[in-house]
PDB file of C-alpha atoms and ligand atoms in Angstrom:
ATOM      1  CA  MET X   1      -0.227  -0.054   0.003  1.00 60.00           C
ATOM      2  CA  LEU X   2       3.067   2.650   0.864  1.00 69.00           C
ATOM      3  CA  ASP X   3       4.595   1.189  -2.231  1.00 85.00           C
ATOM      4  CA  VAL X   4       2.099   2.646  -4.426  1.00 92.00           C
ATOM      5  CA  ARG X   5       1.396   5.629  -2.900  1.00 94.00           C
ATOM      6  CA  LYS X   6       5.163   6.296  -2.718  1.00 95.00           C
ATOM      7  CA  ILE X   7       5.400   5.888  -6.346  1.00 95.00           C
ATOM      8  CA  ARG X   8       2.378   8.192  -6.832  1.00 96.00           C
ATOM      9  CA  LEU X   9       4.504  10.992  -4.744  1.00 97.00           C
ATOM     10  CA  ILE X  10       7.686  10.306  -6.726  1.00 97.00           C
ATOM     11  CA  LEU X  11       5.425  11.063 -10.124  1.00 97.00           C
ATOM     12  CA  GLU X  12       3.859  14.123  -8.416  1.00 97.00           C
ATOM     13  CA  LEU X  13       7.623  15.497  -7.652  1.00 98.00           C
ATOM     14  CA  ARG X  14       8.494  14.878 -10.707  1.00 97.00           C
ATOM     15  CA  GLU X  15       5.592  16.892 -12.396  1.00 97.00           C
ATOM     16  CA  SER X  16       6.287  19.703  -9.956  1.00 97.00           C
ATOM     17  CA  GLY X  17       9.526  20.347 -12.021  1.00 97.00           C
ATOM     18  CA  ILE X  18      12.142  18.051  -9.855  1.00 98.00           C
ATOM     19  CA  SER X  19      14.018  16.522 -12.763  1.00 97.00           C
ATOM     20  CA  ASN X  20      17.263  15.128 -11.028  1.00 98.00           C
ATOM     21  CA  SER X  21      16.776  11.772 -11.312  1.00 97.00           C
ATOM     22  CA  ASN X  22      19.399  10.774  -8.561  1.00 98.00           C
ATOM     23  CA  VAL X  23      17.190  13.145  -6.021  1.00 98.00           C
ATOM     24  CA  LEU X  24      14.049  11.413  -7.319  1.00 98.00           C
ATOM     25  CA  SER X  25      15.988   8.124  -6.329  1.00 97.00           C
ATOM     26  CA  ALA X  26      17.121   8.981  -2.943  1.00 98.00           C
ATOM     27  CA  LEU X  27      13.794  10.164  -2.139  1.00 97.00           C
ATOM     28  CA  GLU X  28      12.364   6.354  -3.327  1.00 96.00           C
ATOM     29  CA  LEU X  29      15.172   4.767  -1.139  1.00 96.00           C
ATOM     30  CA  ILE X  30      14.387   6.440   2.221  1.00 97.00           C
ATOM     31  CA  PRO X  31      11.256   5.112   3.658  1.00 97.00           C
ATOM     32  CA  ARG X  32       9.501   8.192   4.921  1.00 97.00           C
ATOM     33  CA  GLU X  33       7.104   6.537   7.105  1.00 96.00           C
ATOM     34  CA  LYS X  34      10.105   5.987   9.887  1.00 97.00           C
ATOM     35  CA  PHE X  35      10.827   9.404  10.478  1.00 98.00           C
ATOM     36  CA  ILE X  36       7.100  10.085  11.277  1.00 96.00           C
ATOM     37  CA  PRO X  37       5.047   9.313  14.601  1.00 96.00           C
ATOM     38  CA  GLU X  38       2.649   6.717  14.174  1.00 95.00           C
ATOM     39  CA  ASN X  39      -0.500   7.959  14.392  1.00 95.00           C
ATOM     40  CA  TYR X  40       0.604  10.339  11.280  1.00 96.00           C
ATOM     41  CA  ARG X  41       2.008   7.436   9.578  1.00 94.00           C
ATOM     42  CA  ASN X  42      -0.416   6.591   6.848  1.00 94.00           C
ATOM     43  CA  GLN X  43      -0.238  10.156   5.714  1.00 96.00           C
ATOM     44  CA  ALA X  44       3.840   9.562   5.115  1.00 96.00           C
ATOM     45  CA  TYR X  45       3.624   9.780   1.404  1.00 96.00           C
ATOM     46  CA  GLU X  46       1.322  12.602   1.013  1.00 96.00           C
ATOM     47  CA  ASN X  47       3.021  15.854  -0.358  1.00 97.00           C
ATOM     48  CA  ILE X  48       2.462  17.576   3.030  1.00 97.00           C
ATOM     49  CA  ALA X  49       4.985  18.654   6.263  1.00 96.00           C
ATOM     50  CA  LEU X  50       3.758  16.722   9.304  1.00 97.00           C
ATOM     51  CA  PRO X  51       4.123  16.952  13.259  1.00 96.00           C
ATOM     52  CA  ILE X  52       7.311  15.436  14.785  1.00 95.00           C
ATOM     53  CA  GLY X  53       6.678  16.817  18.413  1.00 94.00           C
ATOM     54  CA  GLU X  54       8.398  19.341  20.147  1.00 92.00           C
ATOM     55  CA  ASN X  55       6.408  22.257  17.985  1.00 93.00           C
ATOM     56  CA  GLN X  56       8.875  21.020  15.371  1.00 94.00           C
ATOM     57  CA  THR X  57       7.227  19.233  11.682  1.00 94.00           C
ATOM     58  CA  ILE X  58       9.152  17.145   9.020  1.00 96.00           C
ATOM     59  CA  SER X  59       9.505  18.969   5.993  1.00 95.00           C
ATOM     60  CA  GLN X  60       7.051  18.601   2.630  1.00 96.00           C
ATOM     61  CA  PRO X  61       8.296  15.841   0.293  1.00 98.00           C
ATOM     62  CA  TYR X  62       8.312  18.605  -2.499  1.00 98.00           C
ATOM     63  CA  VAL X  63      10.933  20.891  -0.146  1.00 98.00           C
ATOM     64  CA  VAL X  64      12.959  18.161   0.693  1.00 98.00           C
ATOM     65  CA  ALA X  65      13.319  17.331  -3.303  1.00 98.00           C
ATOM     66  CA  LYS X  66      13.775  20.695  -4.236  1.00 98.00           C
ATOM     67  CA  MET X  67      16.435  21.743  -1.808  1.00 98.00           C
ATOM     68  CA  THR X  68      18.328  18.612  -2.384  1.00 98.00           C
ATOM     69  CA  GLU X  69      18.169  19.318  -5.790  1.00 98.00           C
ATOM     70  CA  LEU X  70      19.304  22.654  -5.479  1.00 98.00           C
ATOM     71  CA  LEU X  71      22.441  21.632  -3.508  1.00 98.00           C
ATOM     72  CA  GLU X  72      23.996  19.996  -6.480  1.00 98.00           C
ATOM     73  CA  VAL X  73      25.267  16.905  -4.145  1.00 98.00           C
ATOM     74  CA  GLU X  74      28.061  15.007  -5.582  1.00 98.00           C
ATOM     75  CA  ASN X  75      29.024  11.514  -4.135  1.00 98.00           C
ATOM     76  CA  ASN X  76      32.544  12.899  -3.117  1.00 98.00           C
ATOM     77  CA  HIS X  77      30.756  15.660  -1.464  1.00 98.00           C
ATOM     78  CA  LYS X  78      31.030  16.901   2.416  1.00 98.00           C
ATOM     79  CA  VAL X  79      27.667  18.107   3.704  1.00 99.00           C
ATOM     80  CA  LEU X  80      26.899  20.192   6.619  1.00 99.00           C
ATOM     81  CA  GLU X  81      23.124  20.267   7.921  1.00 98.00           C
ATOM     82  CA  ILE X  82      21.913  22.422  10.545  1.00 98.00           C
ATOM     83  CA  GLY X  83      18.534  21.532  12.126  1.00 98.00           C
ATOM     84  CA  THR X  84      18.289  17.550  11.896  1.00 98.00           C
ATOM     85  CA  GLY X  85      14.602  17.619  12.845  1.00 97.00           C
ATOM     86  CA  SER X  86      13.009  14.041  12.303  1.00 97.00           C
ATOM     87  CA  GLY X  87      16.108  13.394  10.203  1.00 98.00           C
ATOM     88  CA  TYR X  88      14.545  12.706   6.971  1.00 98.00           C
ATOM     89  CA  GLN X  89      16.506  15.659   5.069  1.00 98.00           C
ATOM     90  CA  CYS X  90      19.340  14.144   6.164  1.00 98.00           C
ATOM     91  CA  ALA X  91      18.678  10.385   5.517  1.00 98.00           C
ATOM     92  CA  VAL X  92      18.158  11.669   1.665  1.00 98.00           C
ATOM     93  CA  LEU X  93      21.463  13.411   1.337  1.00 98.00           C
ATOM     94  CA  SER X  94      23.108  10.184   2.633  1.00 98.00           C
ATOM     95  CA  LYS X  95      22.249   8.247  -0.228  1.00 98.00           C
ATOM     96  CA  LEU X  96      23.952  11.199  -2.690  1.00 98.00           C
ATOM     97  CA  ALA X  97      26.842  12.709  -0.447  1.00 98.00           C
ATOM     98  CA  ARG X  98      30.098  10.856   0.793  1.00 98.00           C
ATOM     99  CA  ARG X  99      29.580  11.881   4.686  1.00 98.00           C
ATOM    100  CA  ILE X 100      26.436  14.259   6.201  1.00 98.00           C
ATOM    101  CA  TYR X 101      27.433  16.001   9.412  1.00 98.00           C
ATOM    102  CA  THR X 102      23.939  17.117  10.901  1.00 98.00           C
ATOM    103  CA  ILE X 103      23.120  19.448  13.992  1.00 98.00           C
ATOM    104  CA  GLU X 104      20.067  19.381  16.107  1.00 98.00           C
ATOM    105  CA  ARG X 105      19.619  22.014  18.990  1.00 98.00           C
ATOM    106  CA  ILE X 106      16.652  19.841  20.557  1.00 97.00           C
ATOM    107  CA  LYS X 107      18.253  16.706  22.361  1.00 98.00           C
ATOM    108  CA  ASN X 108      14.967  14.502  21.958  1.00 97.00           C
ATOM    109  CA  LEU X 109      15.059  14.945  18.226  1.00 97.00           C
ATOM    110  CA  HIS X 110      18.418  14.793  18.555  1.00 98.00           C
ATOM    111  CA  ASP X 111      18.444  11.231  20.196  1.00 98.00           C
ATOM    112  CA  LYS X 112      15.282   9.696  17.967  1.00 97.00           C
ATOM    113  CA  SER X 113      17.047  10.586  14.827  1.00 98.00           C
ATOM    114  CA  CYS X 114      20.370   8.909  15.768  1.00 98.00           C
ATOM    115  CA  LYS X 115      18.312   5.791  16.386  1.00 98.00           C
ATOM    116  CA  ILE X 116      16.589   6.073  13.247  1.00 98.00           C
ATOM    117  CA  PHE X 117      19.880   6.343  11.173  1.00 98.00           C
ATOM    118  CA  GLU X 118      21.109   3.456  12.996  1.00 98.00           C
ATOM    119  CA  GLN X 119      17.942   1.391  12.290  1.00 98.00           C
ATOM    120  CA  LEU X 120      18.478   2.044   8.413  1.00 98.00           C
ATOM    121  CA  ASN X 121      22.241   1.701   8.735  1.00 98.00           C
ATOM    122  CA  LEU X 122      23.054   5.021   7.306  1.00 98.00           C
ATOM    123  CA  THR X 123      26.593   5.106   8.585  1.00 98.00           C
ATOM    124  CA  ASN X 124      27.933   8.335   6.530  1.00 98.00           C
ATOM    125  CA  ILE X 125      25.705  10.479   9.278  1.00 98.00           C
ATOM    126  CA  VAL X 126      27.438  11.964  12.148  1.00 98.00           C
ATOM    127  CA  SER X 127      25.102  13.749  14.304  1.00 98.00           C
ATOM    128  CA  LYS X 128      25.626  16.596  16.973  1.00 98.00           C
ATOM    129  CA  TYR X 129      23.240  17.702  19.681  1.00 98.00           C
ATOM    130  CA  GLU X 130      24.346  21.707  19.437  1.00 98.00           C
ATOM    131  CA  ASP X 131      23.348  25.385  18.581  1.00 98.00           C
ATOM    132  CA  GLY X 132      24.045  24.752  14.382  1.00 98.00           C
ATOM    133  CA  ASN X 133      24.874  28.524  14.428  1.00 97.00           C
ATOM    134  CA  ASN X 134      28.256  27.354  15.837  1.00 98.00           C
ATOM    135  CA  GLY X 135      28.908  25.300  12.912  1.00 98.00           C
ATOM    136  CA  TRP X 136      30.878  22.180  13.139  1.00 98.00           C
ATOM    137  CA  VAL X 137      34.519  23.904  13.410  1.00 98.00           C
ATOM    138  CA  GLU X 138      36.561  20.397  13.306  1.00 98.00           C
ATOM    139  CA  GLN X 139      35.234  19.772  10.128  1.00 98.00           C
ATOM    140  CA  ILE X 140      35.934  22.580   7.901  1.00 98.00           C
ATOM    141  CA  PRO X 141      35.711  22.911   4.660  1.00 98.00           C
ATOM    142  CA  PHE X 142      32.001  21.793   3.378  1.00 98.00           C
ATOM    143  CA  ASP X 143      31.514  21.232   0.027  1.00 98.00           C
ATOM    144  CA  ARG X 144      27.702  21.965   0.686  1.00 98.00           C
ATOM    145  CA  ILE X 145      25.295  23.328   3.461  1.00 98.00           C
ATOM    146  CA  ILE X 146      21.737  23.026   4.105  1.00 98.00           C
ATOM    147  CA  PHE X 147      19.891  24.857   6.590  1.00 98.00           C
ATOM    148  CA  THR X 148      16.527  23.269   7.411  1.00 97.00           C
ATOM    149  CA  ALA X 149      15.182  26.247   9.698  1.00 97.00           C
ATOM    150  CA  ALA X 150      14.484  29.714   8.519  1.00 97.00           C
ATOM    151  CA  THR X 151      16.852  32.071   9.311  1.00 97.00           C
ATOM    152  CA  GLU X 152      17.527  35.825   8.813  1.00 96.00           C
ATOM    153  CA  ASN X 153      21.152  35.770   6.680  1.00 96.00           C
ATOM    154  CA  ILE X 154      24.217  33.809   6.294  1.00 98.00           C
ATOM    155  CA  THR X 155      26.989  34.623   9.290  1.00 97.00           C
ATOM    156  CA  GLU X 156      30.664  35.230   8.917  1.00 97.00           C
ATOM    157  CA  LYS X 157      30.697  31.862  11.077  1.00 97.00           C
ATOM    158  CA  ILE X 158      28.580  29.726   8.234  1.00 98.00           C
ATOM    159  CA  PHE X 159      30.657  31.658   5.819  1.00 98.00           C
ATOM    160  CA  SER X 160      33.832  30.444   6.923  1.00 98.00           C
ATOM    161  CA  HIS X 161      32.495  26.495   6.787  1.00 98.00           C
ATOM    162  CA  ILE X 162      32.056  26.617   2.836  1.00 98.00           C
ATOM    163  CA  LYS X 163      34.615  25.897   0.107  1.00 98.00           C
ATOM    164  CA  GLU X 164      35.590  28.255  -2.746  1.00 97.00           C
ATOM    165  CA  ASN X 165      32.449  27.255  -5.269  1.00 98.00           C
ATOM    166  CA  GLY X 166      30.621  25.581  -2.584  1.00 98.00           C
ATOM    167  CA  ILE X 167      27.173  25.942  -2.314  1.00 98.00           C
ATOM    168  CA  ILE X 168      24.293  27.044   0.813  1.00 98.00           C
ATOM    169  CA  VAL X 169      20.489  26.247   0.277  1.00 98.00           C
ATOM    170  CA  CYS X 170      18.633  27.930   3.020  1.00 98.00           C
ATOM    171  CA  PRO X 171      15.210  29.359   3.782  1.00 98.00           C
ATOM    172  CA  ILE X 172      15.700  33.249   4.811  1.00 98.00           C
ATOM    173  CA  ILE X 173      13.429  35.428   6.555  1.00 97.00           C
ATOM    174  CA  ARG X 174      12.383  38.355   4.250  1.00 94.00           C
ATOM    175  CA  ASP X 175       9.519  40.700   5.933  1.00 91.00           C
ATOM    176  CA  ASN X 176       6.628  38.278   6.279  1.00 91.00           C
ATOM    177  CA  ARG X 177       8.282  35.441   3.866  1.00 96.00           C
ATOM    178  CA  GLN X 178      10.723  33.017   3.581  1.00 97.00           C
ATOM    179  CA  VAL X 179      12.397  32.193   0.477  1.00 98.00           C
ATOM    180  CA  ILE X 180      14.681  29.228  -0.413  1.00 98.00           C
ATOM    181  CA  ILE X 181      17.828  31.074  -1.249  1.00 98.00           C
ATOM    182  CA  LYS X 182      20.664  29.204  -3.360  1.00 98.00           C
ATOM    183  CA  TYR X 183      24.014  30.888  -2.655  1.00 98.00           C
ATOM    184  CA  LYS X 184      27.601  29.966  -4.158  1.00 98.00           C
ATOM    185  CA  ARG X 185      30.858  31.175  -2.742  1.00 98.00           C
ATOM    186  CA  LYS X 186      32.662  32.842  -5.424  1.00 97.00           C
ATOM    187  CA  ASN X 187      35.747  35.131  -5.135  1.00 96.00           C
ATOM    188  CA  ASN X 188      35.224  35.221  -1.085  1.00 93.00           C
ATOM    189  CA  LYS X 189      31.552  36.289  -1.668  1.00 97.00           C
ATOM    190  CA  LEU X 190      28.413  34.517  -1.916  1.00 98.00           C
ATOM    191  CA  ILE X 191      26.272  35.112  -4.867  1.00 98.00           C
ATOM    192  CA  SER X 192      22.444  34.557  -4.651  1.00 98.00           C
ATOM    193  CA  GLN X 193      19.465  33.274  -6.484  1.00 98.00           C
ATOM    194  CA  GLU X 194      15.913  33.393  -5.449  1.00 97.00           C
ATOM    195  CA  PHE X 195      13.651  30.243  -5.305  1.00 97.00           C
ATOM    196  CA  ASP X 196      10.438  29.138  -4.083  1.00 94.00           C
ATOM    197  CA  ASP X 197       8.446  30.343  -1.104  1.00 95.00           C
ATOM    198  CA  VAL X 198       8.313  28.093   2.001  1.00 96.00           C
ATOM    199  CA  LEU X 199       7.397  27.632   5.571  1.00 93.00           C
ATOM    200  CA  PHE X 200       9.818  26.428   7.716  1.00 94.00           C
ATOM    201  CA  VAL X 201      10.288  26.885  11.403  1.00 93.00           C
ATOM    202  CA  PRO X 202      12.606  29.356  12.733  1.00 95.00           C
ATOM    203  CA  ASN X 203      16.097  28.713  13.359  1.00 96.00           C
ATOM    204  CA  LEU X 204      16.613  29.672  16.867  1.00 95.00           C
ATOM    205  CA  LYS X 205      19.861  30.410  19.402  1.00 95.00           C
ATOM    206  CA  GLY X 206      21.038  27.838  21.987  1.00 94.00           C
ATOM    207  CA  ILE X 207      20.166  24.261  22.920  1.00 94.00           C
ATOM    208  CA  ASN X 208      17.233  22.645  24.266  1.00 90.00           C
TER     209      ASN X 208
HETATM  210  N1  SAH F 301      15.400  18.600   8.280  1.00 62.20           N
HETATM  211  C1  SAH F 301      14.309  18.186   9.182  1.00 62.20           C
HETATM  212  C2  SAH F 301      13.182  19.630   9.397  1.00 62.20           C
HETATM  213  C3  SAH F 301      13.490  20.579   9.779  1.00 62.20           C
HETATM  214  S1  SAH F 301      12.724  21.074  11.225  1.00 62.20           S
HETATM  215  C4  SAH F 301      13.630  16.848   8.653  1.00 62.20           C
HETATM  216  O1  SAH F 301      13.817  16.581   7.641  1.00 62.20           O
HETATM  217  O2  SAH F 301      12.977  16.499   9.341  1.00 62.20           O
HETATM  218  C5  SAH F 301      14.039  22.282  11.658  1.00 62.20           C
HETATM  219  C6  SAH F 301      14.883  21.919  12.755  1.00 62.20           C
HETATM  220  O3  SAH F 301      15.613  22.459  12.862  1.00 62.20           O
HETATM  221  C7  SAH F 301      14.134  21.774  13.846  1.00 62.20           C
HETATM  222  O4  SAH F 301      14.178  19.930  14.384  1.00 62.20           O
HETATM  223  C8  SAH F 301      14.399  22.680  14.969  1.00 62.20           C
HETATM  224  O5  SAH F 301      14.767  22.115  16.212  1.00 62.20           O
HETATM  225  C9  SAH F 301      15.635  22.823  14.606  1.00 62.20           C
HETATM  226  N2  SAH F 301      16.529  23.881  14.675  1.00 62.20           N
HETATM  227  C10 SAH F 301      16.421  25.241  14.691  1.00 62.20           C
HETATM  228  N3  SAH F 301      17.295  25.940  15.065  1.00 62.20           N
HETATM  229  C11 SAH F 301      18.316  25.516  15.168  1.00 62.20           C
HETATM  230  C12 SAH F 301      19.942  25.647  15.374  1.00 62.20           C
HETATM  231  N4  SAH F 301      20.218  26.852  15.880  1.00 62.20           N
HETATM  232  N5  SAH F 301      20.720  24.376  15.574  1.00 62.20           N
HETATM  233  C13 SAH F 301      20.218  23.268  15.103  1.00 62.20           C
HETATM  234  N6  SAH F 301      18.922  22.770  15.107  1.00 62.20           N
HETATM  235  C14 SAH F 301      18.051  23.722  14.861  1.00 62.20           C
END
């Protein structure tokens, strides 16, 4: 039953403009239901965000697919994710990159996601319970960085984590909106490009 719904979802994503077949395959490989509380599991393959507890949500599959596509991940890449949440986005990235470093500021979500990564044998994910705005200094530089909580801007701290020609994808808060921005580091500057309007939970300081 889930399989039929999954195939339908993948087709829907393709129709919505996701054309990178590696990205679509990664979404097909990861069982989204594992990242969702039991009472919502029957909706795992609907194209909607769902609650994961702690007032947080697992992102809509279209948004995961879109941000993953914009990140242009290659199989030798080292990726940083700020905002592990359920771990779903991270799991999708783990099928495309060499290694993912992911940071979550809510202990309960960090612990839950670590267990699922272990169950699914996703051994190229390294998780940390911390404020992601502090980055992961020991692992600099990164080929790619993804934010999965809405933030005001890219700080100097995070900028120092990305390689020349590296890409950062982030929901940025603009007045009353949030927009997905893709940044490319070129000659020590970030060149930005705007994409879809989205609705993410905010990036918050400190740990919880
Ligand atoms: N990528 C997630 C969805 C994001 S929910 C998924 O696929 O399910 C956003 C997550 O970012 C939340 O769990 C929230 O606690 C976390 N977050 C917000 N601010 C953060 C910060 N400064 N550092 C680390 N995690 C943060």
